[in-house]
Tab-separated table of C-alpha atoms and ligand atoms in Angstrom:
chain	number	residue	atom	x	y	z
A	1	MET	CA	77.314	74.806	100.896
A	2	LYS	CA	76.692	75.799	97.320
A	3	THR	CA	79.666	74.367	95.493
A	4	LEU	CA	80.844	75.431	92.083
A	5	TYR	CA	80.230	71.856	90.978
A	6	LEU	CA	76.560	72.111	91.908
A	7	ARG	CA	76.221	75.502	90.255
A	8	ILE	CA	77.725	74.400	86.944
A	9	SER	CA	75.755	71.130	86.923
A	10	ILE	CA	72.488	72.911	87.606
A	11	THR	CA	73.267	75.570	84.994
A	12	ILE	CA	73.967	72.930	82.339
A	13	ILE	CA	70.798	70.999	83.162
A	14	VAL	CA	68.657	74.145	83.188
A	15	VAL	CA	70.150	75.189	79.838
A	16	MET	CA	69.383	71.733	78.450
A	17	LEU	CA	65.787	71.827	79.645
A	18	ALA	CA	65.255	75.392	78.474
A	19	SER	CA	66.586	74.618	75.021
A	20	SER	CA	64.423	71.482	74.813
A	21	VAL	CA	61.287	73.450	75.683
A	22	THR	CA	62.215	76.244	73.271
A	23	SER	CA	62.886	73.880	70.401
A	24	PHE	CA	59.612	72.068	71.134
A	25	LEU	CA	57.749	75.380	70.905
A	26	LEU	CA	59.559	76.310	67.697
A	27	ALA	CA	58.751	72.886	66.220
A	28	ASN	CA	55.102	73.583	67.020
A	29	VAL	CA	55.199	76.860	65.158
A	30	TYR	CA	56.709	75.028	62.219
A	31	TYR	CA	53.985	72.362	62.476
A	32	GLN	CA	51.244	74.965	62.691
A	33	TYR	CA	52.310	77.086	59.735
A	34	SER	CA	53.936	74.637	57.411
A	35	LEU	CA	53.402	70.991	58.252
A	36	LYS	CA	49.685	71.160	59.105
A	37	PRO	CA	48.508	72.760	55.814
A	38	TYR	CA	50.781	70.418	53.856
A	39	ASN	CA	49.435	67.388	55.688
A	40	ASP	CA	45.862	68.558	55.122
A	41	GLN	CA	46.539	68.948	51.425
A	42	LYS	CA	48.101	65.500	51.168
A	43	ILE	CA	45.188	63.722	52.874
A	44	THR	CA	42.646	65.733	50.848
A	45	HIS	CA	44.376	64.522	47.721
A	46	MET	CA	44.266	60.948	48.974
A	47	ALA	CA	40.549	61.204	49.830
A	48	GLU	CA	39.876	62.614	46.363
A	49	ASP	CA	41.691	59.696	44.774
A	50	ILE	CA	39.785	57.172	46.856
A	51	VAL	CA	36.430	58.756	45.943
A	52	ASP	CA	37.340	59.227	42.259
A	53	PHE	CA	38.454	55.643	41.893
A	54	TYR	CA	35.203	54.288	43.306
A	55	GLU	CA	33.025	56.656	41.302
A	56	GLU	CA	34.836	55.615	38.111
A	57	ASN	CA	34.605	51.913	38.988
A	58	PRO	CA	31.183	51.456	40.583
A	59	GLU	CA	31.371	47.689	39.988
A	60	VAL	CA	33.963	47.382	42.804
A	61	ARG	CA	32.576	46.079	46.103
A	62	LEU	CA	32.584	49.117	48.374
A	63	ASP	CA	33.310	47.550	51.782
A	64	GLN	CA	36.049	45.352	50.321
A	65	TYR	CA	37.585	48.381	48.627
A	66	LEU	CA	37.469	50.540	51.751
A	67	ASN	CA	38.835	47.706	53.888
A	68	HIS	CA	41.823	47.473	51.521
A	69	VAL	CA	42.447	51.189	51.775
A	70	GLY	CA	42.228	50.834	55.549
A	71	ASP	CA	44.809	48.061	55.481
A	72	LEU	CA	47.176	50.392	53.616
A	73	GLY	CA	47.316	52.595	56.707
A	74	TYR	CA	44.196	54.797	56.776
A	75	GLN	CA	41.214	55.209	59.026
A	76	ILE	CA	37.929	55.715	57.182
A	77	TYR	CA	34.445	56.616	58.374
A	78	LEU	CA	31.639	56.503	55.836
A	79	VAL	CA	28.323	58.191	56.647
A	80	ASP	CA	25.168	57.824	54.567
A	81	ALA	CA	22.376	60.356	54.053
A	82	SER	CA	20.503	59.144	57.122
A	83	GLY	CA	23.577	59.874	59.302
A	84	LYS	CA	24.508	56.217	59.900
A	85	GLY	CA	28.240	55.630	59.816
A	86	VAL	CA	30.622	52.649	59.308
A	87	ALA	CA	34.330	52.637	60.183
A	88	TYR	CA	37.057	50.934	58.129
A	89	GLY	CA	40.736	50.516	59.065
A	90	GLY	CA	41.542	51.138	62.737
A	91	ALA	CA	38.823	52.466	65.029
A	92	PHE	CA	38.730	56.147	66.068
A	93	ARG	CA	39.495	56.757	69.714
A	94	ASP	CA	37.140	59.720	69.733
A	95	GLN	CA	34.233	59.322	67.369
A	96	THR	CA	32.332	62.550	68.035
A	97	LEU	CA	31.542	64.580	64.970
A	98	SER	CA	28.962	67.344	64.818
A	99	ASP	CA	25.886	66.856	62.607
A	100	LYS	CA	26.644	70.173	61.035
A	101	VAL	CA	29.935	68.858	59.635
A	102	ILE	CA	28.276	65.697	58.298
A	103	GLU	CA	25.531	67.780	56.740
A	104	GLN	CA	28.073	70.074	55.165
A	105	VAL	CA	29.946	67.180	53.515
A	106	LEU	CA	26.753	65.436	52.419
A	107	THR	CA	25.787	68.608	50.581
A	108	GLY	CA	29.021	68.442	48.597
A	109	ASN	CA	31.616	70.447	50.590
A	110	VAL	CA	35.055	69.231	51.587
A	111	TYR	CA	35.757	69.260	55.366
A	112	HIS	CA	39.337	70.227	56.382
A	113	GLY	CA	39.445	69.041	60.016
A	114	ILE	CA	43.195	68.478	59.973
A	115	ARG	CA	43.922	72.080	59.048
A	116	GLU	CA	41.120	73.873	60.826
A	117	LEU	CA	40.941	72.344	64.272
A	118	ASP	CA	42.231	75.240	66.412
A	119	SER	CA	42.821	73.256	69.536
A	120	LYS	CA	45.459	71.248	67.715
A	121	PHE	CA	48.156	73.863	67.962
A	122	TYR	CA	50.668	71.419	69.376
A	123	ILE	CA	52.369	68.931	67.181
A	124	THR	CA	50.767	66.223	69.330
A	125	GLY	CA	47.546	67.159	67.470
A	126	PHE	CA	49.051	65.372	64.511
A	127	PHE	CA	48.777	62.131	66.464
A	128	ASP	CA	45.286	62.835	67.846
A	129	ASN	CA	43.205	59.830	66.807
A	130	ALA	CA	39.848	61.695	66.622
A	131	LEU	CA	37.242	61.648	63.913
A	132	GLU	CA	37.181	65.435	63.976
A	133	ASN	CA	40.852	65.406	63.029
A	134	SER	CA	40.176	64.187	59.475
A	135	ILE	CA	39.333	65.181	55.913
A	136	GLY	CA	35.677	64.865	54.887
A	137	MET	CA	34.998	64.250	51.180
A	138	PRO	CA	31.524	64.021	49.528
A	139	MET	CA	30.989	60.743	47.712
A	140	VAL	CA	28.141	59.478	45.618
A	141	ILE	CA	27.276	55.798	46.057
A	142	GLY	CA	24.473	54.579	43.776
A	143	ASP	CA	23.049	58.087	43.407
A	144	GLU	CA	22.972	58.485	47.195
A	145	PRO	CA	25.105	61.271	48.708
A	146	HIS	CA	27.559	59.983	51.316
A	147	ALA	CA	30.337	61.537	53.362
A	148	LEU	CA	33.752	59.870	53.546
A	149	PHE	CA	36.053	60.911	56.413
A	150	LEU	CA	39.701	59.967	56.115
A	151	ARG	CA	42.864	60.311	58.205
A	152	PRO	CA	46.150	58.423	58.240
A	153	ASN	CA	46.332	55.566	60.730
A	154	ILE	CA	49.239	56.964	62.680
A	155	GLU	CA	49.262	54.003	65.030
A	156	GLN	CA	49.824	51.650	62.111
A	157	GLN	CA	52.158	53.874	60.072
A	158	PHE	CA	54.412	55.206	62.860
A	159	GLY	CA	53.661	52.932	65.815
A	160	GLU	CA	57.119	51.469	66.338
A	161	LEU	CA	58.874	54.622	65.176
A	162	ARG	CA	57.078	56.665	67.814
A	163	VAL	CA	58.257	54.382	70.604
A	164	PHE	CA	61.708	54.390	69.071
A	165	PHE	CA	61.946	58.186	69.035
A	166	ALA	CA	60.500	58.486	72.520
A	167	LYS	CA	63.138	56.058	73.769
A	168	ILE	CA	65.911	57.978	72.011
A	169	LEU	CA	64.663	61.215	73.567
A	170	VAL	CA	64.539	59.815	77.091
A	171	MET	CA	67.931	58.170	76.658
A	172	THR	CA	69.449	61.396	75.331
A	173	LEU	CA	68.080	63.299	78.304
A	174	ILE	CA	69.341	60.843	80.889
A	175	LEU	CA	72.736	60.466	79.256
A	176	SER	CA	73.257	64.199	78.808
A	177	VAL	CA	72.439	64.862	82.465
A	178	LEU	CA	74.873	62.114	83.401
A	179	PHE	CA	77.607	63.464	81.109
A	180	ALA	CA	76.977	66.995	82.357
A	181	LEU	CA	77.532	65.786	85.924
A	182	ILE	CA	80.712	63.914	84.969
A	183	SER	CA	82.204	66.633	82.752
A	184	THR	CA	81.617	69.265	85.414
A	185	VAL	CA	83.987	67.331	87.658
A	186	TYR	CA	86.755	67.992	85.121
A	187	VAL	CA	85.908	71.675	84.852
A	188	VAL	CA	85.901	72.173	88.598
A	189	LYS	CA	88.948	70.039	89.397
A	190	PRO	CA	91.673	72.568	88.434
A	191	ILE	CA	89.871	75.293	90.363
A	192	ARG	CA	89.776	73.058	93.411
A	193	LYS	CA	93.517	72.482	92.988
A	194	LEU	CA	94.142	76.223	92.773
A	195	THR	CA	92.139	76.805	95.928
A	196	GLU	CA	94.163	74.116	97.636
A	197	ALA	CA	97.371	75.823	96.432
A	198	THR	CA	96.177	79.191	97.737
A	199	LYS	CA	95.622	77.674	101.148
A	200	ARG	CA	99.110	76.228	101.104
A	201	ILE	CA	100.630	79.600	100.232
A	202	ALA	CA	98.683	81.169	103.074
A	203	ARG	CA	100.335	78.609	105.357
A	204	GLY	CA	103.739	79.675	104.037
A	205	GLN	CA	104.394	76.709	101.725
A	206	TYR	CA	105.485	78.209	98.434
A	207	ARG	CA	106.500	75.096	96.519
A	208	ILE	CA	103.377	74.214	94.617
A	209	GLN	CA	102.878	71.983	91.631
A	210	LEU	CA	100.132	72.932	89.189
A	211	ASN	CA	99.332	71.767	85.701
A	212	VAL	CA	100.640	74.679	83.625
A	213	ARG	CA	100.603	72.776	80.330
A	214	ARG	CA	96.969	73.599	79.684
A	215	LYS	CA	96.664	76.242	77.013
A	216	ASP	CA	93.354	77.752	78.153
A	217	GLU	CA	92.559	80.452	80.700
A	218	LEU	CA	92.899	78.002	83.573
A	219	GLY	CA	96.346	77.013	82.320
A	220	GLN	CA	97.335	80.685	82.228
A	221	LEU	CA	95.930	81.221	85.678
A	222	ALA	CA	97.891	78.252	86.980
A	223	SER	CA	101.078	79.488	85.336
A	224	HIS	CA	100.684	83.029	86.721
A	225	PHE	CA	99.850	81.548	90.063
A	226	THR	CA	103.040	79.479	90.072
A	227	GLN	CA	105.037	82.587	89.122
A	228	MET	CA	103.390	84.506	91.931
A	229	ALA	CA	104.241	81.737	94.379
A	230	LYS	CA	107.876	81.842	93.256
A	231	GLY	CA	107.891	85.632	93.651
A	232	LEU	CA	106.474	85.311	97.146
A	233	GLU	CA	109.056	82.707	98.014
A	234	GLN	CA	111.863	85.011	96.874
A	235	LEU	CA	110.344	87.905	98.737
A	236	GLU	CA	110.101	85.814	101.871
A	237	ALA	CA	113.731	84.719	101.487
A	238	MET	CA	114.788	88.355	100.998
A	239	ARG	CA	112.828	89.415	104.027
A	240	GLN	CA	114.471	86.754	106.163
A	241	GLU	CA	117.908	87.678	104.859
A	242	PHE	CA	117.189	91.332	105.533
A	243	VAL	CA	116.127	90.649	109.102
A	244	SER	CA	119.165	88.481	109.746
A	245	ASN	CA	121.445	91.161	108.230
A	246	VAL	CA	119.920	93.873	110.370
A	247	SER	CA	120.189	91.744	113.499
A	248	HIS	CA	123.787	90.968	112.662
A	249	GLU	CA	124.615	94.630	112.082
A	250	ILE	CA	123.060	95.577	115.391
A	251	GLN	CA	124.498	92.663	117.260
A	252	SER	CA	128.193	93.431	116.688
A	253	PRO	CA	128.284	97.057	117.897
A	254	LEU	CA	126.050	96.111	120.816
A	255	ALA	CA	128.410	93.313	121.777
A	256	SER	CA	131.403	95.609	121.775
A	257	ILE	CA	129.570	98.352	123.683
A	258	GLN	CA	128.540	95.776	126.254
A	259	GLY	CA	132.063	94.357	126.504
A	260	PHE	CA	133.780	97.714	126.970
A	261	ALA	CA	131.132	98.937	129.406
A	262	GLU	CA	131.666	95.807	131.532
A	263	THR	CA	135.432	96.375	131.505
A	264	LEU	CA	134.997	100.010	132.498
A	265	ARG	CA	132.801	98.997	135.415
A	266	THR	CA	135.685	97.157	137.086
A	267	GLY	CA	137.115	100.666	137.554
A	268	LYS	CA	140.752	99.600	137.787
A	269	LEU	CA	141.901	101.045	134.491
A	270	PRO	CA	144.371	103.834	133.836
A	271	PRO	CA	142.635	107.023	132.629
A	272	GLU	CA	143.990	106.864	129.067
A	273	GLN	CA	142.682	103.276	128.680
A	274	GLN	CA	139.310	104.421	130.017
A	275	GLU	CA	139.310	107.246	127.545
A	276	HIS	CA	140.088	104.820	124.710
A	277	TYR	CA	137.234	102.465	125.658
A	278	LEU	CA	134.776	105.325	126.021
A	279	ALA	CA	135.786	106.538	122.555
A	280	ILE	CA	135.039	103.077	121.158
A	281	ILE	CA	131.640	103.024	122.865
A	282	ALA	CA	130.856	106.444	121.442
A	283	GLU	CA	131.963	105.357	117.967
A	284	GLU	CA	129.888	102.157	118.068
A	285	SER	CA	126.839	104.085	119.246
A	286	ARG	CA	127.323	106.544	116.408
A	287	ARG	CA	127.510	103.614	114.024
A	288	MET	CA	124.281	102.144	115.294
A	289	SER	CA	122.540	105.451	115.050
A	290	GLN	CA	123.863	105.801	111.488
A	291	LEU	CA	122.545	102.324	110.670
A	292	SER	CA	119.069	103.030	111.995
A	293	LYS	CA	119.000	106.294	110.018
A	294	GLN	CA	119.918	104.437	106.832
A	295	LEU	CA	117.281	101.784	107.491
A	296	LEU	CA	114.656	104.456	108.008
A	297	THR	CA	115.684	106.108	104.744
A	298	LEU	CA	115.400	102.796	102.884
A	299	ALA	CA	112.028	102.043	104.432
A	300	SER	CA	110.643	105.393	103.377
A	301	LEU	CA	112.157	105.016	99.878
A	302	ASP	CA	110.445	101.657	99.548
A	303	LYS	CA	107.137	103.480	99.729
A	304	GLU	CA	108.018	104.717	96.224
A	305	GLU	CA	106.510	107.890	94.701
A	306	GLU	CA	104.999	109.215	97.908
A	307	VAL	CA	108.411	110.187	99.248
A	308	ILE	CA	109.556	112.340	96.332
A	309	GLU	CA	109.254	116.105	96.776
A	310	LYS	CA	110.606	117.810	93.690
A	311	SER	CA	111.898	121.368	93.415
A	312	LYS	CA	114.171	123.315	91.084
A	313	PHE	CA	117.767	123.879	92.189
A	314	ASP	CA	121.373	124.128	90.985
A	315	LEU	CA	122.893	120.667	91.038
A	316	ALA	CA	126.493	121.915	90.680
A	317	GLU	CA	126.040	124.037	93.771
A	318	GLN	CA	124.738	121.058	95.723
A	319	ILE	CA	127.652	118.792	94.758
A	320	LYS	CA	130.190	121.506	95.638
A	321	GLN	CA	128.601	121.801	99.085
A	322	VAL	CA	129.036	118.094	99.653
A	323	VAL	CA	132.692	118.294	98.605
A	324	PHE	CA	133.282	121.138	101.058
A	325	MET	CA	131.380	119.365	103.778
A	326	THR	CA	133.715	116.379	103.495
A	327	GLU	CA	136.836	118.535	103.153
A	328	TRP	CA	138.195	117.508	106.513
A	329	SER	CA	138.295	113.809	105.627
A	330	TRP	CA	139.882	114.127	102.168
A	331	ARG	CA	142.416	116.694	103.322
A	332	GLU	CA	143.387	114.325	106.131
A	333	LYS	CA	144.316	111.716	103.506
A	334	ASP	CA	145.986	114.220	101.190
A	335	ILE	CA	143.510	113.447	98.449
A	336	VAL	CA	143.283	115.819	95.519
A	337	ILE	CA	139.764	116.704	94.433
A	338	GLU	CA	139.113	117.769	90.859
A	339	MET	CA	135.812	119.415	90.027
A	340	GLU	CA	134.175	120.188	86.717
A	341	LEU	CA	130.795	121.517	87.772
A	342	PRO	CA	129.101	123.985	85.421
A	343	SER	CA	125.975	125.455	86.961
A	344	THR	CA	123.024	123.241	85.916
A	345	LEU	CA	119.403	123.462	87.024
A	346	ILE	CA	117.501	120.285	87.809
A	347	TYR	CA	113.956	119.530	88.959
A	348	ALA	CA	114.318	116.800	91.564
A	349	ASP	CA	114.154	115.947	95.257
A	350	LYS	CA	116.888	118.049	96.820
A	351	LYS	CA	117.253	116.142	100.085
A	352	LEU	CA	117.432	112.738	98.417
A	353	LEU	CA	119.992	113.811	95.784
A	354	HIS	CA	122.132	115.318	98.541
A	355	GLN	CA	122.187	111.856	100.086
A	356	VAL	CA	123.357	110.403	96.739
A	357	TRP	CA	126.396	112.695	96.494
A	358	VAL	CA	127.276	112.224	100.156
A	359	ASN	CA	127.220	108.447	99.798
A	360	LEU	CA	129.244	108.396	96.565
A	361	ILE	CA	131.849	110.931	97.653
A	362	THR	CA	132.341	109.441	101.120
A	363	ASN	CA	132.764	106.029	99.473
A	364	SER	CA	135.435	107.419	97.181
A	365	ILE	CA	137.224	109.035	100.089
A	366	LYS	CA	136.909	105.877	102.186
A	367	PHE	CA	138.272	103.603	99.442
A	368	THR	CA	141.041	105.868	98.145
A	369	GLY	CA	144.483	105.774	99.714
A	370	GLU	CA	146.729	108.645	100.802
A	371	GLY	CA	147.631	111.032	98.007
A	372	GLY	CA	144.985	109.715	95.620
A	373	THR	CA	142.699	111.679	93.350
A	374	ILE	CA	138.925	112.036	93.185
A	375	ALA	CA	137.163	113.774	90.313
A	376	VAL	CA	133.553	114.944	90.236
A	377	SER	CA	132.117	116.203	86.974
A	378	LEU	CA	128.752	117.244	85.621
A	379	HIS	CA	127.773	117.120	81.941
A	380	PRO	CA	124.463	118.551	80.809
A	381	GLN	CA	122.885	116.438	78.073
A	382	GLU	CA	119.771	116.442	75.980
A	383	ASN	CA	116.767	115.917	78.324
A	384	GLY	CA	119.048	115.064	81.207
A	385	LEU	CA	122.464	115.275	82.756
A	386	GLN	CA	125.339	113.037	83.669
A	387	VAL	CA	127.356	113.093	86.882
A	388	LYS	CA	130.631	111.191	87.185
A	389	VAL	CA	132.364	110.373	90.443
A	390	TRP	CA	135.781	108.957	89.702
A	391	ASP	CA	138.601	107.932	92.019
A	392	THR	CA	142.052	106.323	92.007
A	393	GLY	CA	141.127	104.091	94.952
A	394	ILE	CA	141.372	100.375	95.594
A	395	GLY	CA	138.777	99.446	92.964
A	396	ILE	CA	136.171	96.698	93.116
A	397	SER	CA	136.802	93.076	92.162
A	398	GLU	CA	134.841	91.570	89.292
A	399	GLU	CA	132.931	89.220	91.545
A	400	ASP	CA	131.910	92.056	93.879
A	401	LEU	CA	130.856	94.399	91.098
A	402	PRO	CA	127.385	92.930	90.415
A	403	ASN	CA	126.556	92.963	94.118
A	404	ILE	CA	127.597	96.371	95.376
A	405	PHE	CA	124.102	97.841	95.004
A	406	HIS	CA	122.549	95.084	97.127
A	407	ARG	CA	121.540	95.915	100.655
A	408	PHE	CA	124.197	95.132	103.256
A	409	TYR	CA	126.754	94.132	100.638
A	410	LYS	CA	130.292	95.075	101.602
A	411	GLY	CA	133.292	94.344	99.448
A	412	ASP	CA	135.971	93.809	101.973
A	413	LYS	CA	134.134	92.755	105.087
A	414	ALA	CA	136.904	92.781	107.663
A	415	ARG	CA	138.184	96.240	106.802
A	416	ASN	CA	134.739	97.722	106.510
A	417	ARG	CA	133.849	96.572	110.000
A	418	GLU	CA	136.526	98.850	111.387
A	419	GLY	CA	135.407	101.684	109.154
A	420	GLY	CA	131.976	101.312	110.683
A	421	SER	CA	130.007	100.822	107.489
A	422	SER	CA	126.869	98.826	106.942
A	423	GLY	CA	126.772	98.313	103.161
A	424	LEU	CA	123.550	100.264	102.721
A	425	GLY	CA	124.996	103.397	101.094
A	426	LEU	CA	124.903	102.261	97.463
A	427	ALA	CA	121.556	100.506	97.906
A	428	ILE	CA	120.137	103.871	98.953
A	429	VAL	CA	121.845	105.631	96.014
A	430	HIS	CA	120.437	103.074	93.578
A	431	LYS	CA	116.932	103.403	94.961
A	432	ILE	CA	116.968	107.220	94.827
A	433	VAL	CA	118.260	107.281	91.232
A	434	GLU	CA	115.593	104.743	90.276
A	435	LEU	CA	112.873	106.845	91.890
A	436	HIS	CA	114.003	109.753	89.702
A	437	ASP	CA	113.747	107.575	86.550
A	438	GLY	CA	117.499	107.763	86.098
A	439	HIS	CA	120.174	105.088	86.048
A	440	ILE	CA	123.532	104.392	87.609
A	441	ASP	CA	126.498	102.588	86.141
A	442	VAL	CA	129.812	101.509	87.635
A	443	LYS	CA	133.163	100.695	86.068
A	444	SER	CA	136.053	99.574	88.193
A	445	LYS	CA	139.390	97.879	88.090
A	446	LEU	CA	140.961	96.351	91.185
A	447	GLY	CA	143.886	98.499	92.320
A	448	GLU	CA	143.305	101.239	89.757
A	449	GLY	CA	140.102	102.999	90.664
A	450	THR	CA	136.375	103.260	90.261
A	451	THR	CA	133.971	105.409	88.204
A	452	PHE	CA	130.290	105.836	89.026
A	453	THR	CA	128.221	107.374	86.221
A	454	ILE	CA	124.741	108.644	86.977
A	455	TRP	CA	122.209	109.821	84.462
A	456	LEU	CA	119.219	111.837	85.615
A	457	PRO	CA	116.390	113.447	83.679
A	458	ARG	CA	116.299	117.217	84.137
A	459	LEU	CA	112.540	117.373	84.589
B	501	LIG	N1	134.565	104.163	95.317
B	501	LIG	C1	134.692	102.889	95.643
B	501	LIG	N2	135.870	102.248	95.508
B	501	LIG	C2	136.012	100.961	95.837
B	501	LIG	N3	135.007	100.184	96.313
B	501	LIG	C3	133.806	100.774	96.502
B	501	LIG	C4	133.584	102.126	96.158
B	501	LIG	N4	132.290	102.408	96.426
B	501	LIG	C5	131.737	101.259	96.909
B	501	LIG	N5	132.631	100.282	96.956
B	501	LIG	C6	132.384	98.889	97.389
B	501	LIG	O1	131.001	98.648	97.407
B	501	LIG	C7	130.596	98.230	98.706
B	501	LIG	C8	129.204	98.778	98.996
B	501	LIG	O2	129.233	100.166	99.145
B	501	LIG	P1	128.207	100.878	100.099
B	501	LIG	O3	128.375	102.321	100.026
B	501	LIG	O4	126.860	100.326	99.768
B	501	LIG	O5	128.570	100.301	101.503
B	501	LIG	P2	129.664	100.819	102.510
B	501	LIG	O6	130.285	102.043	102.010
B	501	LIG	O7	130.540	99.644	102.771
B	501	LIG	O8	128.779	101.092	103.788
B	501	LIG	P3	127.893	102.391	104.094
B	501	LIG	O9	127.883	103.206	102.857
B	501	LIG	O10	126.576	101.824	104.418
B	501	LIG	O11	128.535	103.054	105.225
B	501	LIG	C9	131.647	98.758	99.615
B	501	LIG	O12	131.726	97.967	100.788
B	501	LIG	C10	132.871	98.632	98.772
B	501	LIG	O13	133.388	97.317	98.833
B	502	LIG	MG1	129.178	103.762	101.451
């Protein structure tokens, strides 16, 4: 398996090698164009000095003099007119030198071997201990023309230094490879941890501990990852709660249907009792059907934008229809309905908004006592409109108020069971208003009444 660790290590080592080779090549260019001519000039100067000094002081013993110069760190090769040569200072590893070059120097020309030798492109040429790699200077000894070849004795001048630098280079290479291998462990470690965490989330374990104190990209990744894990955990909890709520809501009507059906099967009941039980079964079935309808609505609303089908219609007209549709139930309770509904056009999903008014108005009717009042009003505003549904009902307690829009939340559980409600109505209202980019607000006082205020954009 190609691990990230291996990849990063190899990349670092390749980069190191590539940069070493590149800098070596660049150093060679520098040597070729700058160092080599300078070096040539320096040695030429030295050779001139050596020759000048001897020619000005012919009384000096030549071999002693040249031996001294050799001891100072130079290699010398002196050739006489007959072509016979003597070496002073260290010996040349490669002593070949063409007759043409010797001839040329004997006739009074300076030979620039250091500068001109083409094969010595690489900086290693600087260290090449060859006679060719020297400066040739004409020299007159007792009226005889001679040729003096000179080059620095690198071995003597830089011997130890060369070994020293070579050792440093090798050590640097080995150590940097080693450090690259070690440091990569630290780069890869947090990624390994993240992978481990991902696996744990996949197994359903959401409590993960990651180092989120790091300030770099990995730290950010870890912090976002932890947030995501928390989000998933909440989502999972919500899902479980939802499933248990649904099961609970289905379980109770089913239990009563089952119970009454069993009782009816015994067959020894007076007709009016039978009638009563059958009515309960019918009511519970209706309730279950209502619940499944609401759940389907919520499921489709959860798919977000896809479900919205906008059209232009008169909102006042729609609300009036809902009020008339529910007339039977508010008349039964002697509730007075007040309406302030000026005709107002809106561009929205007609079916979904109908659901909103049905849910709000039936709530008001359900939670308002005999002889109460319900008011529905519509106020066009800039860019949007406001609908208020107000009642003089039982009101909502302060602790219930923040929860009424949650799925399955019912204020007074016992009473609502009889009324056959599931606590999904306001959750649906909230979702629909949200899908229309509007908002809903509620104000209520226990025992005095409740006001729902909805704002919707007109377009
Ligand atoms: N107009 C109101 N007056 C008093 N309490 C209300 C009013 N509207 C809603 N509530 C409270 O908010 C709770 C949630 O309302 P919601 O419409 O979501 O559920 P529900 O009416 O109980 O059931 P469903 O609408 O699903 O049949 C209600 O149980 C009730 O306690
Ligand atoms: Mg309701």
